[in-house]
Amino acid sequence: MSKYTHKIGSIKNYIQQIYVDGLKKSNYFSDIEIEELVSNIGLFKFKGYVRAFKNNMNNYSIDDVLIVYFFDKYLIRVVMDLTLSIETKLKTILVELCYKQIKTLPANHPQKNNPFFYLIQDNYKPIILQNNGIEKFSLNKGAVNNWKNIEFNSNLSETYLHYGLYYKNKYDYTVNYQSFLNNQTLMKTHSDINYPPFHYLVESSTLGTINKIIKHLKIENFDILQKVAAKFRVTNTNIDFEPYLDRLAEIRNRAAHGERVFNRSYRSINRTSHFNKISKEINNHKFIDVYLFLYFMLDRIDNFTSIEMFKEKEINRLFDNFKEDYFIANDSKMLNIKMENSEYENIKRFILKGML
């Protein structure tokens, strides 16, 4: 292992150095404008995109690097929208499945129509640790912190209250505990949290918390993971649905943190049904497979008969829409619109190679 050394440099000096290394100057911007663009991006982040060109710098310009960055920024916005739609679908399915199950329980069952069932320890499979140890399921403080007891501010000017504020102002966990959870063994809870009914909790939870609940919740013999998988058409019991949730979280986290996404490697999954049929020719660790996966999770891939058809329609749509995107035009000083078609087609091939 080596000692880390860091030489603090300026944006101007770095740009001059990559020109020395072979990258061509801009056809559209002055040196000052280039420095402004890189400053807005951030030098550390910009360097990550320059590295994508390190084996062939002489054939590209700084305009190409900027276009790749701004395309990735556009791609992140699309990914966020798709993953938010999948998250909404997950939450809806989770609530519907669980409430339907507790409704079917015998009349004398303590969890019959109990909206606080999720706090009961027996409703969860144990968590298997990496050292093969076992840990009881619980929701950490961060997962429920939105439901912390706070003094209600009656001067809030909203037309109507956010559901969380409304609930905390109207209901009390102590009362609900006596009505729904008395004499039950609960998971670890926190005294300053006004635990809400399940559907409130799900609506307020992050994707990470939702995934954790889905993986471990089991009401009697009703395994939520298997039931949710079936709703996403993963019905082969030999295919584990957990990696699907993990992959969803991976791409969502990278997008949410503004990381580079177009040419990264991703965790693979065991594909199924039509998804497996049309994706056999592509690398299951690359972005194109992840993008197809997002369409699969949203039940949007049946109309595609081949991966070539998907690329022709959906991947080309990304490039076409990016070229005219208003927000990217503002961020890039109109570079996405200014760039000549021949240059754009060239860098498009570069991006596609990274995605595939």
C-alpha positions as semicolon CSV with decimal commas, in nm:
position;residue;x (nm);y (nm);z (nm)
1;M;0,000;0,000;0,000
2;S;0,127;0,345;-0,091
3;K;0,106;0,674;0,090
4;Y;-0,150;0,907;-0,064
5;T;-0,002;1,222;-0,214
6;H;-0,208;1,506;-0,349
7;K;-0,089;1,801;-0,550
8;I;-0,339;2,085;-0,545
9;G;-0,375;2,227;-0,894
10;S;-0,587;2,486;-1,067
11;I;-0,854;2,427;-1,329
12;K;-0,658;2,639;-1,575
13;N;-0,340;2,436;-1,530
14;Y;-0,525;2,106;-1,556
15;I;-0,693;2,208;-1,881
16;Q;-0,360;2,314;-2,026
17;Q;-0,210;1,979;-1,927
18;I;-0,479;1,772;-2,101
19;Y;-0,418;1,978;-2,416
20;V;-0,050;1,886;-2,387
21;D;-0,156;1,521;-2,345
22;G;-0,332;1,537;-2,682
23;L;-0,689;1,649;-2,621
24;K;-0,795;1,908;-2,879
25;K;-0,921;2,253;-2,790
26;S;-1,286;2,353;-2,815
27;N;-1,445;2,445;-3,145
28;Y;-1,719;2,639;-2,967
29;F;-1,584;2,807;-2,653
30;S;-1,305;3,037;-2,545
31;D;-1,055;2,927;-2,282
32;I;-1,238;3,133;-2,021
33;E;-1,573;2,973;-2,109
34;I;-1,417;2,627;-2,084
35;E;-1,282;2,712;-1,739
36;E;-1,629;2,830;-1,633
37;L;-1,789;2,507;-1,753
38;V;-1,532;2,290;-1,576
39;S;-1,568;2,499;-1,260
40;N;-1,944;2,442;-1,264
41;I;-1,891;2,068;-1,309
42;G;-1,617;2,041;-1,048
43;L;-1,258;1,955;-1,134
44;F;-1,258;1,618;-0,955
45;K;-1,573;1,503;-1,136
46;F;-1,451;1,638;-1,469
47;K;-1,128;1,438;-1,437
48;G;-1,336;1,120;-1,415
49;Y;-1,481;1,189;-1,759
50;V;-1,143;1,282;-1,907
51;R;-1,012;0,941;-1,797
52;A;-1,266;0,775;-2,025
53;F;-1,061;0,915;-2,315
54;K;-0,714;0,839;-2,178
55;N;-0,632;0,569;-2,437
56;N;-0,726;0,782;-2,737
57;M;-0,696;1,151;-2,643
58;N;-0,566;1,264;-2,983
59;N;-0,892;1,179;-3,161
60;Y;-1,117;1,385;-2,935
61;S;-1,164;1,740;-2,813
62;I;-1,262;1,893;-2,482
63;D;-1,606;1,945;-2,638
64;D;-1,640;1,567;-2,653
65;V;-1,554;1,532;-2,285
66;L;-1,811;1,796;-2,198
67;I;-2,080;1,631;-2,410
68;V;-2,017;1,297;-2,240
69;Y;-2,052;1,463;-1,899
70;F;-2,372;1,643;-1,995
71;F;-2,518;1,331;-2,157
72;D;-2,447;1,143;-1,835
73;K;-2,618;1,421;-1,640
74;Y;-2,921;1,387;-1,867
75;L;-2,908;1,009;-1,830
76;I;-2,910;1,045;-1,451
77;R;-3,231;1,246;-1,471
78;V;-3,395;0,974;-1,680
79;V;-3,273;0,701;-1,445
80;M;-3,404;0,889;-1,142
81;D;-3,746;0,918;-1,303
82;L;-3,757;0,547;-1,389
83;T;-3,637;0,434;-1,047
84;L;-3,887;0,663;-0,873
85;S;-4,163;0,499;-1,077
86;I;-4,038;0,155;-0,974
87;E;-4,017;0,265;-0,611
88;T;-4,379;0,383;-0,626
89;K;-4,478;0,049;-0,777
90;L;-4,290;-0,139;-0,504
91;K;-4,458;0,062;-0,230
92;T;-4,805;0,014;-0,377
93;I;-4,757;-0,361;-0,415
94;L;-4,610;-0,396;-0,066
95;V;-4,899;-0,219;0,105
96;E;-5,166;-0,399;-0,098
97;L;-5,015;-0,743;-0,038
98;C;-4,971;-0,693;0,336
99;Y;-5,311;-0,542;0,405
100;K;-5,480;-0,810;0,197
101;Q;-5,297;-1,077;0,398
102;I;-5,382;-0,941;0,744
103;K;-5,742;-0,901;0,632
104;T;-5,764;-1,275;0,559
105;L;-5,635;-1,381;0,903
106;P;-5,884;-1,555;1,138
107;A;-6,112;-1,326;1,337
108;N;-5,940;-1,407;1,666
109;H;-5,588;-1,353;1,529
110;P;-5,411;-1,060;1,706
111;Q;-5,291;-0,924;1,372
112;K;-5,629;-0,931;1,201
113;N;-5,661;-0,591;1,026
114;N;-5,379;-0,459;1,244
115;P;-5,207;-0,167;1,064
116;F;-4,917;-0,183;1,312
117;F;-4,835;-0,547;1,236
118;Y;-4,495;-0,444;1,100
119;L;-4,367;-0,373;1,452
120;I;-4,418;-0,733;1,567
121;Q;-4,087;-0,922;1,574
122;D;-4,231;-1,259;1,468
123;N;-4,331;-1,112;1,133
124;Y;-3,971;-1,102;1,013
125;K;-3,719;-1,355;0,896
126;P;-3,388;-1,320;1,083
127;I;-3,105;-1,134;0,914
128;I;-2,816;-1,363;0,820
129;L;-2,486;-1,182;0,876
130;Q;-2,170;-1,224;0,667
131;N;-2,010;-1,432;0,942
132;N;-2,319;-1,659;0,933
133;G;-2,444;-1,508;1,256
134;I;-2,809;-1,415;1,303
135;E;-2,955;-1,078;1,392
136;K;-3,314;-0,983;1,469
137;F;-3,479;-0,751;1,221
138;S;-3,531;-0,391;1,328
139;L;-3,582;-0,050;1,172
140;N;-3,292;0,174;1,264
141;K;-3,349;0,525;1,393
142;G;-3,276;0,678;1,055
143;A;-3,551;0,473;0,890
144;V;-3,820;0,610;1,123
145;N;-3,680;0,953;1,210
146;N;-3,949;1,123;1,001
147;W;-4,194;1,009;1,268
148;K;-4,016;1,167;1,560
149;N;-4,247;1,345;1,803
150;I;-4,224;1,719;1,745
151;E;-4,422;2,016;1,864
152;F;-4,680;2,107;1,602
153;N;-4,646;2,454;1,451
154;S;-4,997;2,588;1,394
155;N;-4,861;2,883;1,197
156;L;-4,763;2,668;0,899
157;S;-4,897;2,832;0,586
158;E;-4,957;2,519;0,375
159;T;-5,302;2,490;0,219
160;Y;-5,327;2,147;0,377
161;L;-5,084;1,958;0,598
162;H;-4,832;1,705;0,476
163;Y;-4,964;1,361;0,573
164;G;-4,683;1,313;0,824
165;L;-4,758;1,637;1,008
166;Y;-5,128;1,562;0,996
167;Y;-5,078;1,217;1,147
168;K;-4,840;1,325;1,423
169;N;-5,073;1,609;1,521
170;K;-5,379;1,381;1,539
171;Y;-5,263;1,039;1,661
172;D;-5,048;0,904;1,942
173;Y;-4,840;0,587;1,942
174;T;-4,905;0,515;2,310
175;V;-5,278;0,490;2,244
176;N;-5,223;0,278;1,933
177;Y;-4,985;0,052;2,121
178;Q;-5,253;-0,028;2,379
179;S;-5,510;-0,097;2,107
180;F;-5,302;-0,295;1,859
181;L;-4,976;-0,417;2,012
182;N;-5,032;-0,488;2,380
183;N;-4,888;-0,826;2,485
184;Q;-4,698;-0,859;2,154
185;T;-4,321;-0,900;2,127
186;L;-4,200;-0,607;1,923
187;M;-3,884;-0,529;1,734
188;K;-3,654;-0,272;1,891
189;T;-3,841;0,060;1,902
190;H;-3,749;0,414;2,000
191;S;-3,939;0,605;2,267
192;D;-3,942;0,936;2,079
193;I;-4,099;0,793;1,762
194;N;-4,473;0,815;1,693
195;Y;-4,487;0,495;1,488
196;P;-4,754;0,527;1,218
197;P;-4,968;0,263;1,044
198;F;-4,788;0,055;0,784
199;H;-4,905;0,249;0,477
200;Y;-4,785;0,577;0,629
201;L;-4,447;0,425;0,707
202;V;-4,408;0,280;0,358
203;E;-4,500;0,606;0,189
204;S;-4,236;0,795;0,389
205;S;-3,959;0,535;0,360
206;T;-3,652;0,541;0,139
207;L;-3,595;0,276;-0,126
208;G;-3,333;0,117;0,101
209;T;-3,581;0,075;0,384
210;I;-3,848;-0,061;0,150
211;N;-3,603;-0,316;0,010
212;K;-3,506;-0,423;0,362
213;I;-3,870;-0,473;0,463
214;I;-3,951;-0,669;0,147
215;K;-3,653;-0,900;0,197
216;H;-3,743;-0,994;0,555
217;L;-4,117;-0,949;0,613
218;K;-4,307;-1,274;0,651
219;I;-4,661;-1,275;0,796
220;E;-4,725;-1,631;0,916
221;N;-4,628;-1,831;0,602
222;F;-4,682;-1,538;0,369
223;D;-4,333;-1,453;0,239
224;I;-4,345;-1,097;0,109
225;L;-4,029;-1,129;-0,103
226;Q;-4,178;-1,412;-0,308
227;K;-4,512;-1,237;-0,343
228;V;-4,357;-0,909;-0,455
229;A;-4,134;-1,097;-0,702
230;A;-4,441;-1,255;-0,859
231;K;-4,596;-0,911;-0,906
232;F;-4,288;-0,821;-1,111
233;R;-4,327;-1,143;-1,312
234;V;-4,032;-1,314;-1,147
235;T;-4,222;-1,635;-1,084
236;N;-3,940;-1,888;-1,119
237;T;-3,865;-1,985;-0,758
238;N;-3,507;-2,071;-0,859
239;I;-3,443;-1,703;-0,933
240;D;-3,372;-1,493;-0,626
241;F;-3,549;-1,156;-0,634
242;E;-3,314;-0,996;-0,380
243;P;-3,049;-0,914;-0,646
244;Y;-3,321;-0,733;-0,842
245;L;-3,379;-0,508;-0,541
246;D;-3,005;-0,466;-0,488
247;R;-2,947;-0,369;-0,851
248;L;-3,231;-0,118;-0,834
249;A;-3,077;0,037;-0,522
250;E;-2,732;0,042;-0,685
251;I;-2,833;0,238;-0,994
252;R;-3,060;0,464;-0,788
253;N;-2,782;0,549;-0,542
254;R;-2,532;0,623;-0,818
255;A;-2,781;0,849;-0,993
256;A;-2,890;1,021;-0,671
257;H;-2,528;1,106;-0,588
258;G;-2,454;1,233;-0,938
259;E;-2,199;0,963;-1,010
260;R;-2,086;0,863;-1,357
261;V;-2,330;0,601;-1,485
262;F;-2,298;0,547;-1,862
263;N;-1,981;0,333;-1,861
264;R;-1,979;0,182;-1,513
265;S;-2,003;-0,188;-1,426
266;Y;-2,311;-0,301;-1,235
267;R;-2,407;-0,607;-1,038
268;S;-2,567;-0,873;-1,253
269;I;-2,895;-1,057;-1,199
270;N;-3,042;-1,383;-1,322
271;R;-3,269;-1,259;-1,598
272;T;-3,609;-1,412;-1,650
273;S;-3,891;-1,444;-1,905
274;H;-3,889;-1,196;-2,195
275;F;-3,611;-0,995;-2,032
276;N;-3,384;-1,298;-2,059
277;K;-3,495;-1,371;-2,414
278;I;-3,400;-1,035;-2,564
279;S;-3,090;-0,962;-2,354
280;K;-2,878;-1,272;-2,421
281;E;-2,643;-1,087;-2,656
282;I;-2,549;-0,806;-2,415
283;N;-2,313;-0,783;-2,119
284;N;-2,517;-0,820;-1,801
285;H;-2,284;-0,587;-1,608
286;K;-2,318;-0,284;-1,837
287;F;-2,559;0,008;-1,845
288;I;-2,760;-0,114;-2,145
289;D;-2,863;-0,420;-1,943
290;V;-2,950;-0,203;-1,644
291;Y;-3,162;0,025;-1,863
292;L;-3,346;-0,274;-2,007
293;F;-3,389;-0,403;-1,650
294;L;-3,561;-0,078;-1,548
295;Y;-3,803;-0,120;-1,837
296;F;-3,864;-0,479;-1,731
297;M;-3,942;-0,372;-1,375
298;L;-4,197;-0,126;-1,515
299;D;-4,348;-0,392;-1,741
300;R;-4,254;-0,204;-2,058
301;I;-4,045;-0,448;-2,261
302;D;-4,298;-0,686;-2,416
303;N;-4,324;-0,478;-2,732
304;F;-3,953;-0,520;-2,802
305;T;-3,872;-0,836;-2,995
306;S;-3,493;-0,796;-2,982
307;I;-3,223;-0,594;-2,813
308;E;-3,155;-0,423;-3,145
309;M;-3,513;-0,300;-3,153
310;F;-3,476;-0,171;-2,796
311;K;-3,154;0,012;-2,883
312;E;-3,301;0,156;-3,201
313;K;-3,606;0,294;-3,023
314;E;-3,517;0,367;-2,661
315;I;-3,142;0,428;-2,669
316;N;-3,167;0,644;-2,979
317;R;-3,451;0,830;-2,812
318;L;-3,212;0,921;-2,530
319;F;-2,963;1,071;-2,773
320;D;-3,228;1,253;-2,975
321;N;-3,394;1,405;-2,669
322;F;-3,062;1,500;-2,515
323;K;-2,967;1,697;-2,826
324;E;-3,267;1,927;-2,775
325;D;-3,295;1,927;-2,396
326;Y;-3,364;2,274;-2,256
327;F;-3,199;2,222;-1,918
328;I;-2,885;2,069;-2,066
329;A;-2,867;2,356;-2,314
330;N;-2,866;2,601;-2,025
331;D;-2,603;2,408;-1,831
332;S;-2,376;2,346;-2,129
333;K;-2,385;2,695;-2,280
334;M;-2,586;2,541;-2,567
335;L;-2,316;2,286;-2,654
336;N;-2,569;2,006;-2,708
337;I;-2,741;2,223;-2,969
338;K;-2,431;2,387;-3,118
339;M;-2,236;2,066;-3,184
340;E;-2,223;1,965;-3,550
341;N;-2,409;1,644;-3,637
342;S;-2,094;1,469;-3,757
343;E;-1,918;1,543;-3,427
344;Y;-2,224;1,439;-3,231
345;E;-2,254;1,108;-3,414
346;N;-1,887;1,039;-3,342
347;I;-1,919;1,099;-2,968
348;K;-2,249;0,911;-2,966
349;R;-2,059;0,601;-3,083
350;F;-1,807;0,657;-2,803
351;I;-2,085;0,675;-2,542
352;L;-2,261;0,368;-2,682
353;K;-1,939;0,170;-2,659
354;G;-1,920;0,259;-2,289
355;M;-2,282;0,160;-2,233
356;L;-2,239;-0,178;-2,404
